[in-house]
Coordinates of C-alpha atoms and ligand atoms in Angstrom, one line a residue:
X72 CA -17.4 2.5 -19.8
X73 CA -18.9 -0.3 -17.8
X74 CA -16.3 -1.3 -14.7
X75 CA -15.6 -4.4 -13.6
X76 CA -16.7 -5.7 -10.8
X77 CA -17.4 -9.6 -11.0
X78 CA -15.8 -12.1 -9.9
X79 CA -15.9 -14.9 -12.3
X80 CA -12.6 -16.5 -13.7
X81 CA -11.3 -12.9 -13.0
X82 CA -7.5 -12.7 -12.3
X83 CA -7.0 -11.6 -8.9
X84 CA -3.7 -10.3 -7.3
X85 CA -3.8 -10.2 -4.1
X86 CA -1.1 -8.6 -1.6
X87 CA -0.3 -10.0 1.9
X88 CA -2.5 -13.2 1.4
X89 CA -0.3 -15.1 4.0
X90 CA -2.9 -14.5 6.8
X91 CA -6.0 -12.2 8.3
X92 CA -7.9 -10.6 5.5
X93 CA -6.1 -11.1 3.0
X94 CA -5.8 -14.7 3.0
X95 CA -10.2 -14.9 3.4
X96 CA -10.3 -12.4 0.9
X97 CA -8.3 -15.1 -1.6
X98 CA -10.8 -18.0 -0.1
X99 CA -13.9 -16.0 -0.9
X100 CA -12.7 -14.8 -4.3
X101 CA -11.6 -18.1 -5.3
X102 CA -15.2 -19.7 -3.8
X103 CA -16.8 -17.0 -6.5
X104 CA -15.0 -18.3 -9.3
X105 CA -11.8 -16.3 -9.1
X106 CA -7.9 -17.3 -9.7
X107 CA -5.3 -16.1 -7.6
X108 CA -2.1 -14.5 -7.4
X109 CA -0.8 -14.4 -3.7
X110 CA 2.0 -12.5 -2.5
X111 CA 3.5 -12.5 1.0
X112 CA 7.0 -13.0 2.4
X113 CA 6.0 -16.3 4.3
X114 CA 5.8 -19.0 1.9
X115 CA 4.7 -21.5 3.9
X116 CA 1.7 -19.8 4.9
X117 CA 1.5 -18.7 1.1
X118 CA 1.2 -22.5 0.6
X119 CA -2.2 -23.3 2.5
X120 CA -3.7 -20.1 1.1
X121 CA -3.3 -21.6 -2.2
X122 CA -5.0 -24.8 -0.6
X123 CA -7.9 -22.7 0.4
X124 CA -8.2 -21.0 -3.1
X125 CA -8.3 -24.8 -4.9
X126 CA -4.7 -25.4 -5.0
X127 CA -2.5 -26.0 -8.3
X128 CA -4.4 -24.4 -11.3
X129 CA -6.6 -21.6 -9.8
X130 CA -4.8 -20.7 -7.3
X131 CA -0.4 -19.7 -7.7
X132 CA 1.9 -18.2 -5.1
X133 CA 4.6 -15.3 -5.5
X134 CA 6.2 -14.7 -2.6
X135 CA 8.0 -12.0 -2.2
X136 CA 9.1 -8.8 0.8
X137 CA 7.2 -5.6 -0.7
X138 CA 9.7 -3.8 1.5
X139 CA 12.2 -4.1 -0.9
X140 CA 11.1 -1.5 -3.1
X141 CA 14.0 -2.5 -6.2
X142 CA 12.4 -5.9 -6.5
X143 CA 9.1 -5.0 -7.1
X144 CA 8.6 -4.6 -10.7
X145 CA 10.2 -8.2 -10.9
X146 CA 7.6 -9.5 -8.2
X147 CA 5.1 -7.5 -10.3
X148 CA 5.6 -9.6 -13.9
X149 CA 5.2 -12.5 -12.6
X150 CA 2.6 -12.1 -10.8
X151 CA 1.3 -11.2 -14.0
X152 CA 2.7 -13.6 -16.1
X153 CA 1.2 -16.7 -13.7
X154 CA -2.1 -16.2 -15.8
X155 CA -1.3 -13.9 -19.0
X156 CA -2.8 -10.9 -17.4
X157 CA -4.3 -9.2 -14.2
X158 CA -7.9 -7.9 -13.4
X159 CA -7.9 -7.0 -9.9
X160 CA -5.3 -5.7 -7.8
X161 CA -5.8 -5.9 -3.9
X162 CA -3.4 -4.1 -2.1
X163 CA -3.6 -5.6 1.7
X164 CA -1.1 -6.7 2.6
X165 CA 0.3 -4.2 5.6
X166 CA 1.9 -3.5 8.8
X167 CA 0.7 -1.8 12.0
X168 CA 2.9 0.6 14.8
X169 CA 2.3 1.2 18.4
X170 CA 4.2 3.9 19.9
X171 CA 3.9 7.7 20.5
X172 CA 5.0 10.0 17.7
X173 CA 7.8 11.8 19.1
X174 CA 9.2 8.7 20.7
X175 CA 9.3 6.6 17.3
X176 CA 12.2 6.1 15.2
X177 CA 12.4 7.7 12.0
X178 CA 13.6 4.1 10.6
X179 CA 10.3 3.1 12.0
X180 CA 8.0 5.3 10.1
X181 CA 10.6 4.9 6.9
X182 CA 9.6 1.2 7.4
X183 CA 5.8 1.5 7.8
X184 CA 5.7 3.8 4.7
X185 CA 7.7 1.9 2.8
X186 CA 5.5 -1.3 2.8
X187 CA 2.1 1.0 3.0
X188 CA 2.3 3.0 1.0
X189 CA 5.6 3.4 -1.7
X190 CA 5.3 -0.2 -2.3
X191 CA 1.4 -0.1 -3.3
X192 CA 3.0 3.0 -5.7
X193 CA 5.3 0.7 -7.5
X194 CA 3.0 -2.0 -7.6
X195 CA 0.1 0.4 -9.8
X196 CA 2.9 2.1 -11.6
X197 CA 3.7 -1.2 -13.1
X198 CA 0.1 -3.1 -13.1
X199 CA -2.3 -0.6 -14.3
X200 CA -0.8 0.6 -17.6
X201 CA -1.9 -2.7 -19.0
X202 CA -5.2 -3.0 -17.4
X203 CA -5.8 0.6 -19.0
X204 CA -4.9 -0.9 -22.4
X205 CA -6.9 -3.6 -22.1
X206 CA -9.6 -1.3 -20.7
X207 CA -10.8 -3.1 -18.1
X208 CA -9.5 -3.8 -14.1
X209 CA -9.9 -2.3 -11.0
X210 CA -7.6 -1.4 -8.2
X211 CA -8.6 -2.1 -4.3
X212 CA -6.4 -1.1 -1.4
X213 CA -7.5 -2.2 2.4
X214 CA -6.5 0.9 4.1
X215 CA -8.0 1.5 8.5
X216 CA -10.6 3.4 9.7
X217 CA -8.0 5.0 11.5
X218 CA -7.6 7.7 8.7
X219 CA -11.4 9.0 9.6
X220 CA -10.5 8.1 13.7
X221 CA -6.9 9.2 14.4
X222 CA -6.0 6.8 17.1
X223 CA -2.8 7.7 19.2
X224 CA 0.2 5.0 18.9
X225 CA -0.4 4.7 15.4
X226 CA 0.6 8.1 13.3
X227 CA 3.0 6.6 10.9
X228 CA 0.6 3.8 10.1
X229 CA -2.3 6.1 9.5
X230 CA 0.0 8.5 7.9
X231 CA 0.7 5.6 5.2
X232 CA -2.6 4.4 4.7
X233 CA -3.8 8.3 4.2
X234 CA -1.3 8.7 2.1
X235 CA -2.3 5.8 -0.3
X236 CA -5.8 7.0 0.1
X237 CA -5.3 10.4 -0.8
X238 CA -2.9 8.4 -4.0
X239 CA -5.6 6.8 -4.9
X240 CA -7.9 9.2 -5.2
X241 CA -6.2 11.4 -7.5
X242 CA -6.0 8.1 -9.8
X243 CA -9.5 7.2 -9.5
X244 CA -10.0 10.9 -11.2
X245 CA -7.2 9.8 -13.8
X246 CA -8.5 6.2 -14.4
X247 CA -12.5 7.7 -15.3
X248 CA -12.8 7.2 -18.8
X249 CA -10.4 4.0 -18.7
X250 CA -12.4 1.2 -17.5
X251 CA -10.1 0.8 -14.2
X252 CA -11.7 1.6 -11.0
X253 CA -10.6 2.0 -8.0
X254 CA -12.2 1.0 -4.6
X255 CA -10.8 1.5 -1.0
X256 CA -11.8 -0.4 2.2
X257 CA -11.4 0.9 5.7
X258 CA -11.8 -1.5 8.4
X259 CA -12.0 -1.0 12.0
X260 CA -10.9 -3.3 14.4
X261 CA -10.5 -7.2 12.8
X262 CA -8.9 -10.2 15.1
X263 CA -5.5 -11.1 12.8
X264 CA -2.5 -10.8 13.2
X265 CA -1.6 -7.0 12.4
X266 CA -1.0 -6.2 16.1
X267 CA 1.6 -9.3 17.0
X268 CA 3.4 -7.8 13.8
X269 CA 3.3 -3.9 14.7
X270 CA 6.4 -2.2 15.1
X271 CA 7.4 -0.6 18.2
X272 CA 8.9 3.4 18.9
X273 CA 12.1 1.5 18.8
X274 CA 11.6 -1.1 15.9
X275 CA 10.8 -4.1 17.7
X276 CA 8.2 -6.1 17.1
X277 CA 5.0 -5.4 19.4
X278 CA 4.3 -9.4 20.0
X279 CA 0.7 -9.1 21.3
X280 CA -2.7 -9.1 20.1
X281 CA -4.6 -6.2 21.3
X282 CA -7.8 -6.2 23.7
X283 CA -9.0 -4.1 20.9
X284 CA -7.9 -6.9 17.9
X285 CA -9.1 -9.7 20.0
X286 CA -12.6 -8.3 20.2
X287 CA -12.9 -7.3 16.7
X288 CA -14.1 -8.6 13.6
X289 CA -13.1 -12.0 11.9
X290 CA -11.3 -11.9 9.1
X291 CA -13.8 -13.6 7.2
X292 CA -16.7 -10.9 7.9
X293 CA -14.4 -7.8 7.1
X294 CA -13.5 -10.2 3.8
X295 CA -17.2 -10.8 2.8
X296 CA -17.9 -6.9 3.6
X297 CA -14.7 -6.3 1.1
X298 CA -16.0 -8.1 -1.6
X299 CA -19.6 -7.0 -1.6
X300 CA -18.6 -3.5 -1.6
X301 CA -16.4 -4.3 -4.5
X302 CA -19.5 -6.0 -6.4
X303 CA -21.4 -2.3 -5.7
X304 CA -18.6 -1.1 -7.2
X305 CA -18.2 1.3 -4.2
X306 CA -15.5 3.8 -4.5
X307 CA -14.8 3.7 -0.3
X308 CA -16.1 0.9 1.4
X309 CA -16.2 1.7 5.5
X310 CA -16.4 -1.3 7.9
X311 CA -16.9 0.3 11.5
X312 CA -16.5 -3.0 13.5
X313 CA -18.5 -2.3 16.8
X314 CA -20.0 0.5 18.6
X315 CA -16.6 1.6 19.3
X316 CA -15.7 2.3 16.0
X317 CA -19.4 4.0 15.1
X318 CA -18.9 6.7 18.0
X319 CA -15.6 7.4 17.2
X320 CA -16.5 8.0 13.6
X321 CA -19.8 9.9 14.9
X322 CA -17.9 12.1 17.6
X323 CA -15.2 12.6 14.8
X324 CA -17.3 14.0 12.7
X325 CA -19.6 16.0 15.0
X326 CA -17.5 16.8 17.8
X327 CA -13.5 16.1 17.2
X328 CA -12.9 18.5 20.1
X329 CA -14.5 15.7 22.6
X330 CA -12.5 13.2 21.1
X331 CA -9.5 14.6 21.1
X332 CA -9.8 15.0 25.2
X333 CA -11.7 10.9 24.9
X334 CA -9.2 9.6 22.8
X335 CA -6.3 10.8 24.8
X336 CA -7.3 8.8 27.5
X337 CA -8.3 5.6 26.0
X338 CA -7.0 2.4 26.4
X339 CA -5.4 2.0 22.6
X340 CA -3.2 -1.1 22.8
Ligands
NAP456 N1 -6.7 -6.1 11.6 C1 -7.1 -4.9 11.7 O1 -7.7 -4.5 12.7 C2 -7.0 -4.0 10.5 C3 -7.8 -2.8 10.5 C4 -7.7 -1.9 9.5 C5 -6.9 -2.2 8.4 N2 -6.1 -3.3 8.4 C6 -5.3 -3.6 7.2 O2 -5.6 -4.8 6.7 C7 -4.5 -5.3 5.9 C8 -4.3 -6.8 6.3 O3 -3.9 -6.9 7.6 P1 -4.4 -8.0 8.6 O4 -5.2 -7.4 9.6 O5 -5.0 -9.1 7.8 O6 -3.1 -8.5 9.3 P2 -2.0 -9.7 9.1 O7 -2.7 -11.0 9.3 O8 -0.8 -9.3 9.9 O9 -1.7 -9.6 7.5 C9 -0.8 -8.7 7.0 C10 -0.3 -9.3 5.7 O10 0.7 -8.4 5.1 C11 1.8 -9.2 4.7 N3 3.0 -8.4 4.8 C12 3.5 -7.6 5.8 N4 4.7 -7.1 5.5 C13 5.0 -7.5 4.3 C14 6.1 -7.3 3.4 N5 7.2 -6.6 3.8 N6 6.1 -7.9 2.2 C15 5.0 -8.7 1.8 N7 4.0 -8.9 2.6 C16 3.9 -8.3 3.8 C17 1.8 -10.3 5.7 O11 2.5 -11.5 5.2 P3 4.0 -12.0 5.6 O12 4.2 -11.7 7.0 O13 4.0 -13.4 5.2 O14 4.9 -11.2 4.7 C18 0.4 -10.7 5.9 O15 0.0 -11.5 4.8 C19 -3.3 -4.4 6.3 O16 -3.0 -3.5 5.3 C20 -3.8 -3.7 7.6 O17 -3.2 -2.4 7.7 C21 -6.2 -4.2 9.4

């Protein structure tokens, strides 16, 4: 069965749309034709998405907080009711942690996991049964390079996107003969704001944008790099963002021993 992987007058849902990626990924999609669902909890910044997409009539906003897991399937049908039906499902929208493993809160990484990963899981539960009846859809998740780089401050938010990668992969076996793919995207480093947001060993809010963050990517490459990867219809689409990112997926790879002693002394905030 032929998978789909255009863009034109395709319904799109797309998660954490408020800002970064996900909000170019909604301006790029729209640009190709596509009409939008967006979902955030900042309506507001919902609002001039939906501007960017070609407002009222391509473009309709459902705000809602994924971390409130008993709302979802709510949130779900009506972002499937704005158009009648759904044919892509970006899960992006995310949040980061700095902080050392045995110093973070369990509340912390119950938080991180929450919006991650279990809310991704009630979001397909409810979405994809009808894109496998209608035999036709795919599912895309933005998860981090930091799955194939394991980068210290962050192992409940790697945990949480491996977690939904390893989720997904098990359904990409289950979707083969349904006409639903499924397509992953790991970015490096891309300057939005998922380090302000991070959460902190004790739950606070981190508040700055990283050297690393700063230098990365724009949104709008890792968007375009997204979307031509889902247009290949790429299972895993990997965005190393500078030489950084290449090494440590190199070293990993050829030598994690090395890393492990390089990474443990990097600057990582
Ligand atoms: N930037 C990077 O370097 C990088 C690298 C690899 C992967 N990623 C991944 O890329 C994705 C997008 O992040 P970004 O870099 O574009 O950062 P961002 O600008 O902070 O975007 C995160 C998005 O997620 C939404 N969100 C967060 N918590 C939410 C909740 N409880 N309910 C609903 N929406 C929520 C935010 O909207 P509201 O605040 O309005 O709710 C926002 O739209 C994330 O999954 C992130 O892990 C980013």
């Amino acid at each position: 069965m032929a998978l789909r992987t255009d863009f034109d007058d395709a319904v799109v849902w797309i998660t954490g749309a408020s800002s970064g990626i996900g909000r170019q990924l909604a301006a790029q999609l729209s640009a190709r034709g596509a009409r939008t669902v967006l979902t955030a909890r900042r309506e507001d910044a919902l609002r001039e998405t939906r501007e960017l997409c070609g407002g009222d009539g391509r473009s309709v906003i459902v705000p809602g907080d994924l971390s409130d897991l008993g709302a979802i399937d709510a949130l779900a049908a009506t972002a499937e009711a704005a158009f009648g039906h759904l044919d892509m499902l970006i899960l992006n929208a995310g949040i980061s942690q700095r902080g050392l493993a045995v110093e973070t809160e369990p509340a912390v990484v119950h938080s991180v996991n929450t919006v991650n990963f279990l809310a991704p899981v009630h979001i397909i539960r409810r979405v994809v049964p009808a894109m496998m009846e209608r035999g036709s859809g795919r599912v895309v998740a933005v998860s981090s390079l930091s799955t194939r780089v394991p980068t210290p401050q962050r192992s409940a938010y790697t945990a949480s996107k491996a977690a939904l990668e390893t989720y997904l992969a098990v359904l990409r076996r289950e979707l083969m003969e349904s006409g639903v793919g499924v397509t992953v995207a790991l970015p490096g480093f891309v300057r939005t704001e998922i380090s302000l947001n991070a959460l902190n060993a004790d739950g606070s809010t981190h508040g700055r944008l990283d050297p690393a963050q700063e230098k990365g990517m724009s949104p709008e490459d890792c968007a375009r790099r997204i979307i031509s990867g889902i247009e290949r219809g790429r299972r895993e689409i990997l965005i190393p963002t500078d030489l950084r990112t290449r090494l440590g997926l190199y070293l990993q790879r050829r030598a994690p021993g090395l890393l492990d002693r390089l990474m443990a002394k990097a600057e990582v905030t």
